[in-house]
Short mmCIF file of C-alpha atoms in Angstrom, two decimals:
data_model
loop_
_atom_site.label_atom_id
_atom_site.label_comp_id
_atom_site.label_asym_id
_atom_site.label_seq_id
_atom_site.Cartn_x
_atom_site.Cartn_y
_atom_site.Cartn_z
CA UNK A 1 -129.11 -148.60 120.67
CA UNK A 2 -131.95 -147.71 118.02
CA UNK A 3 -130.56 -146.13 115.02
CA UNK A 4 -132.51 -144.74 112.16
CA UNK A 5 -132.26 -146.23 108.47
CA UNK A 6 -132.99 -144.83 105.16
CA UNK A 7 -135.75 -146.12 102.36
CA UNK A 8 -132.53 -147.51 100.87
CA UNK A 9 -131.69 -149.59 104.19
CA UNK A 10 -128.71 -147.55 104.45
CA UNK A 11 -127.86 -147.50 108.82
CA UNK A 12 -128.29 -143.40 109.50
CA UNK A 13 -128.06 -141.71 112.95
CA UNK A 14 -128.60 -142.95 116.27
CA UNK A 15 -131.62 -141.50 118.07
CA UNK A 16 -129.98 -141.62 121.43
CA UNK A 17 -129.55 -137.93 120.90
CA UNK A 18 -133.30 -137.35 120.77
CA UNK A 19 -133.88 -139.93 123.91
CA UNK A 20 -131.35 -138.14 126.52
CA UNK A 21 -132.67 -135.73 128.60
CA UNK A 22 -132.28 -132.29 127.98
CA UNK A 23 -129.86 -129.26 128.85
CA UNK A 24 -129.70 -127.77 131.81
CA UNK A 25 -131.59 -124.52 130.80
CA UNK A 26 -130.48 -121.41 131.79
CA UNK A 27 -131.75 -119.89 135.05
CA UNK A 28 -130.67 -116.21 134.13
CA UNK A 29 -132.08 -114.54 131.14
CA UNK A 30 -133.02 -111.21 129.78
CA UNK A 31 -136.23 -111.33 131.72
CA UNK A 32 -134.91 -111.82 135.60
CA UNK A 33 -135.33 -109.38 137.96
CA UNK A 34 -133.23 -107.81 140.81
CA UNK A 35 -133.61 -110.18 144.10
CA UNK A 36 -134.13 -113.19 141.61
CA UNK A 37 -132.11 -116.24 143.08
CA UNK A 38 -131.27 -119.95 143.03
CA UNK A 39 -129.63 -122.78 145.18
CA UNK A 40 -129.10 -126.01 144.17
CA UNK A 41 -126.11 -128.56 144.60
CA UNK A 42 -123.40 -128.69 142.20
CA UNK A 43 -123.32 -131.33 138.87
CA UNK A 44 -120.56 -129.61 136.88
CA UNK A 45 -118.38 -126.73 136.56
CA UNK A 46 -116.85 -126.57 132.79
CA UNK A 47 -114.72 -123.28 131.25
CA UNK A 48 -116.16 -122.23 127.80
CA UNK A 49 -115.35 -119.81 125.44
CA UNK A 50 -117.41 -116.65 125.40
CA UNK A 51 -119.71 -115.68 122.89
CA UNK A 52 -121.17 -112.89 121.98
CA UNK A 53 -124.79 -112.79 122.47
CA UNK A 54 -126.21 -111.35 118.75
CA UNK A 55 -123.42 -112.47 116.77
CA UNK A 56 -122.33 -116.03 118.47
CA UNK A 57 -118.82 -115.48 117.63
CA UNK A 58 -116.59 -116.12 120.34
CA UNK A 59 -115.31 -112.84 121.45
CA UNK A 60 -111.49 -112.35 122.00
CA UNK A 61 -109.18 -109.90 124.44
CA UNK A 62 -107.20 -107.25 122.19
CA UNK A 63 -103.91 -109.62 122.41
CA UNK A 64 -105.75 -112.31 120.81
CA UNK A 65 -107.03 -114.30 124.00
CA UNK A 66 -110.32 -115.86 123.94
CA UNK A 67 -112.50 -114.59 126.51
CA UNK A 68 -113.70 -117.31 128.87
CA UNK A 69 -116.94 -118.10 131.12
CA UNK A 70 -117.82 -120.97 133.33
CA UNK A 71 -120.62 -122.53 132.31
CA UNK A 72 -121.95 -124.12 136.17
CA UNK A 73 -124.55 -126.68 136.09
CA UNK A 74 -126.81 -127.30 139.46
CA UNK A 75 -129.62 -129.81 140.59
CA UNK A 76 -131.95 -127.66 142.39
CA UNK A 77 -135.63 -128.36 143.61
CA UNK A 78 -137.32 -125.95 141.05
CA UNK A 79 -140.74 -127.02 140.03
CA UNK A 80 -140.67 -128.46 136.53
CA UNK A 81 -141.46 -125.85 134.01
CA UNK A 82 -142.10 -127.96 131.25
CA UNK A 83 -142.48 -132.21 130.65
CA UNK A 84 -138.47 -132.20 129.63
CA UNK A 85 -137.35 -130.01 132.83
CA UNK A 86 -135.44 -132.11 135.01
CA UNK A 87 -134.70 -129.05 137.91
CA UNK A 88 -131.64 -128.57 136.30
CA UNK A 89 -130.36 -125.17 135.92
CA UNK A 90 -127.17 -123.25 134.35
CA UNK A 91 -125.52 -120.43 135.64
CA UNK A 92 -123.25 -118.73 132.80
CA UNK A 93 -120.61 -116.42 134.65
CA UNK A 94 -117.68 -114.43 132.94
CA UNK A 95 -114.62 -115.21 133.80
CA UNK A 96 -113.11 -111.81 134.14
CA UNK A 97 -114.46 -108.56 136.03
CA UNK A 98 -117.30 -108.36 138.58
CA UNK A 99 -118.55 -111.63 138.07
CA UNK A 100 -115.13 -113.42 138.27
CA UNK A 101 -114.24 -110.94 141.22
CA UNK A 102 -117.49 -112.29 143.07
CA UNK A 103 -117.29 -116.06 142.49
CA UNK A 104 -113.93 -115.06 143.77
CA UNK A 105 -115.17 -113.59 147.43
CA UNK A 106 -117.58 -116.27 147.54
CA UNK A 107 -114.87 -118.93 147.58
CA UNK A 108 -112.36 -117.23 149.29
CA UNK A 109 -115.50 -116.70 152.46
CA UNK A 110 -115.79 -120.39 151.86
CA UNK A 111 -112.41 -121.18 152.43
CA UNK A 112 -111.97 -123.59 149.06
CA UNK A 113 -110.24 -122.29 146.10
CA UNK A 114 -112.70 -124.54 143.56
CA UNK A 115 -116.29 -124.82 143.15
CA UNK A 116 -116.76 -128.64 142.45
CA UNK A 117 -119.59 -131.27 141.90
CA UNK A 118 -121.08 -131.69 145.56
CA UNK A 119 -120.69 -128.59 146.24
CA UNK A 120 -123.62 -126.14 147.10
CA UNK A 121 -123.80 -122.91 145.29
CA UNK A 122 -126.36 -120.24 145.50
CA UNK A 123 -126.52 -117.10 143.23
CA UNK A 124 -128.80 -114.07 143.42
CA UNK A 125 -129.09 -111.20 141.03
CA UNK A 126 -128.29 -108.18 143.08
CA UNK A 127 -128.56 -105.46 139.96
CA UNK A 128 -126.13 -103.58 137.58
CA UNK A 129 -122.54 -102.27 137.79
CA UNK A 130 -121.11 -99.07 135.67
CA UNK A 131 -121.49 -99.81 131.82
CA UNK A 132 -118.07 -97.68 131.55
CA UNK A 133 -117.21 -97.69 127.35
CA UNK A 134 -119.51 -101.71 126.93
CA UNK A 135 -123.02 -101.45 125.61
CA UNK A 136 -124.63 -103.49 128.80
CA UNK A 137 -123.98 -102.79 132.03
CA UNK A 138 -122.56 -105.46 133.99
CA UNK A 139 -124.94 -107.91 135.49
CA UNK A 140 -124.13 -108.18 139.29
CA UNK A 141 -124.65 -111.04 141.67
CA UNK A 142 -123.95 -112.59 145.08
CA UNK A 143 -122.42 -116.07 145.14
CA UNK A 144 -122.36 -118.46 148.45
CA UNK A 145 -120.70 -121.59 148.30
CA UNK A 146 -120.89 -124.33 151.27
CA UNK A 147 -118.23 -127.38 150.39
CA UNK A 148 -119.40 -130.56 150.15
CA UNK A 149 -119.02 -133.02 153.61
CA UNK A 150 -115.83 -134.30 152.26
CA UNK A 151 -114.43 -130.74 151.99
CA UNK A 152 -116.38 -129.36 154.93
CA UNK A 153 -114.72 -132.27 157.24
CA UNK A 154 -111.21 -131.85 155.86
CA UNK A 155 -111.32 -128.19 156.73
CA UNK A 156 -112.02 -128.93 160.43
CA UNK A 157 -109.26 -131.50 160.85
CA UNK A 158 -108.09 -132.07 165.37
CA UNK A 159 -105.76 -129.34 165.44
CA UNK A 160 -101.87 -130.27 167.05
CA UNK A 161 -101.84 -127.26 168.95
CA UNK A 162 -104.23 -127.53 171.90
CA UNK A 163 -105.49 -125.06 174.80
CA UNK A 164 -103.79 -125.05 177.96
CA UNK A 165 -105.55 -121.78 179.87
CA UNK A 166 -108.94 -122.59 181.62
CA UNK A 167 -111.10 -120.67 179.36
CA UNK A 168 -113.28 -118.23 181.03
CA UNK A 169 -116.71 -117.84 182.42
CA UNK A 170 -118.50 -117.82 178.97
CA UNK A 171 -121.30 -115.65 178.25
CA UNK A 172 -124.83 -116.91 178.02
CA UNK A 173 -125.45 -118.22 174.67
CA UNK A 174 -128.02 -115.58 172.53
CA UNK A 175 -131.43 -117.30 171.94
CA UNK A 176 -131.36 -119.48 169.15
CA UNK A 177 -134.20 -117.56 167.19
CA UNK A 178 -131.49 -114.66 166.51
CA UNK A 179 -128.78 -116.39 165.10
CA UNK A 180 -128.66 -116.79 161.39
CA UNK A 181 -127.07 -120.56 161.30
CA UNK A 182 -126.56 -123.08 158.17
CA UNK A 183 -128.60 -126.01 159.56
CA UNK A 184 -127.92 -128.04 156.90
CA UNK A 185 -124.49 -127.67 157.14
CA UNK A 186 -124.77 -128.61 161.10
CA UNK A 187 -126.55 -131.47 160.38
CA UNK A 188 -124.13 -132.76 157.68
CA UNK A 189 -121.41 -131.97 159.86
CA UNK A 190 -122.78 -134.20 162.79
CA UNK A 191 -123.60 -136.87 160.16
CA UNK A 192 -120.08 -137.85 159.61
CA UNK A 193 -119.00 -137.67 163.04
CA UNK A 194 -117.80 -134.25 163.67
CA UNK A 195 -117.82 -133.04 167.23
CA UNK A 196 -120.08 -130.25 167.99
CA UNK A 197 -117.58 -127.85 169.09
CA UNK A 198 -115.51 -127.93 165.65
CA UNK A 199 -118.65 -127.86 164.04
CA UNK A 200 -119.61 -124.56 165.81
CA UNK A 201 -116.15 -123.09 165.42
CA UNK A 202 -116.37 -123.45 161.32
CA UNK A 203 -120.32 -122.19 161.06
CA UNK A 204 -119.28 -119.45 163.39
CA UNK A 205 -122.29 -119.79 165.97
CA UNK A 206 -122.75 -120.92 169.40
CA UNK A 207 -121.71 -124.00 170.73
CA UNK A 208 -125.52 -123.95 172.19
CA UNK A 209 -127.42 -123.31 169.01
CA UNK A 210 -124.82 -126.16 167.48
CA UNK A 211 -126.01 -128.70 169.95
CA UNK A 212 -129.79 -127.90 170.22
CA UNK A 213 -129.85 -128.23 165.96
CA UNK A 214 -128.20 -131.66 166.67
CA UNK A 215 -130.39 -132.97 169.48
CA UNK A 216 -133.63 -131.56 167.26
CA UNK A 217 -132.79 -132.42 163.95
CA UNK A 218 -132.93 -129.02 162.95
CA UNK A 219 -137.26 -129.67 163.32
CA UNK A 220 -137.63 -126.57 166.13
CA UNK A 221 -134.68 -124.17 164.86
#
């Protein structure tokens, strides 16, 4: 570790703080625009007091509670802005209103009831709610999460119960070109051994369109 020293040969601080990389900066600001988004994959979720924005005084509920917001770092594939931007970015979201309620319908459409490291998380600025008696309006976004492998595989577990009726004539699958389908998440599926059917049964799409992203690779969907 290099450390610092005075004229007096005193020991002073370590540099290491200079030498890691930087904060994830915020992807978010005062400047974004409705339809902005990002997507990345998950480093670290941490809760964090909430402060306010002109004062930075952490701002409490009327009983005395301090207000909270998850502070949500992701590894996305952003082009560096700068020589110290890794492609890190932070999502700030308040933990109480229409931000918490739609982290909330994002995980609950996910099926998970955490958003962890590994995870994939996308948010998009979708525009303003009613300002009601705050200064701001609310800022409004959208929130997908896809669970990491682990969680993803977990979920689609051999069920106990099993069919006994001879299904019937199915219907011809629709072409693949109109089905809206989470390659990636086929593909990661199929990667640690998941059969195609339970794979198609938790991304919702055709058995078809399931096996033709396998076979392909994803390349010609």
């Amino acid at each position: 570790m290099v450390t610092t020293t005075s004229n007096e040969g005193q020991q002073g601080r370590s540099l290491s703080g200079y030498l890691e990389p930087a904060g994830a900066q915020s992807f978010f600001g005062k400047n974004s625009q409705v339809g902005d988004r990002v997507e990345g994959v998950v480093e670290s979720v941490n809760i964090l007091p909430y402060k306010n924005f002109q004062t930075g005084q952490v701002e409490t509920w009327p009983d005395g509670g301090i207000k909270e917001q998850a502070h949500i770092v992701l590894r996305t594939n952003l082009e560096a802005e700068s020589a110290d931007d890794d492609g890190r970015r932070s999502l700030w979201v308040k933990m109480w209103g229409v931000q918490l309620r739609a982290l909330r319908e994002a995980t609950d459409a996910a099926g998970v009831k955490d958003i962890v490291p590994g995870d994939r998380l996308s948010a998009q600025f979708t525009g303003y709610g009613e300002r009601g008696k705050a200064p701001q309006p609310p800022k409004l976004y959208k929130f997908v999460v896809t669970p990491k492998p682990s969680a993803m595989a977990s979920k689609l577990a051999p069920q106990t119960a099993q069919q006994t009726a001879a299904p019937a004539t199915p219907a011809p699958a629709p072409a693949t070109s109109s089905v809206d389908v989470d390659k990636q998440t086929v593909l990661q599926l199929a990667q640690i051994g998941q059969p195609a059917e339970k794979i198609a049964e938790f991304v919702k799409a055709p058995l078809a369109v399931v096996e033709e992203i396998i076979s392909t690779g994803g390349a010609e969907f």
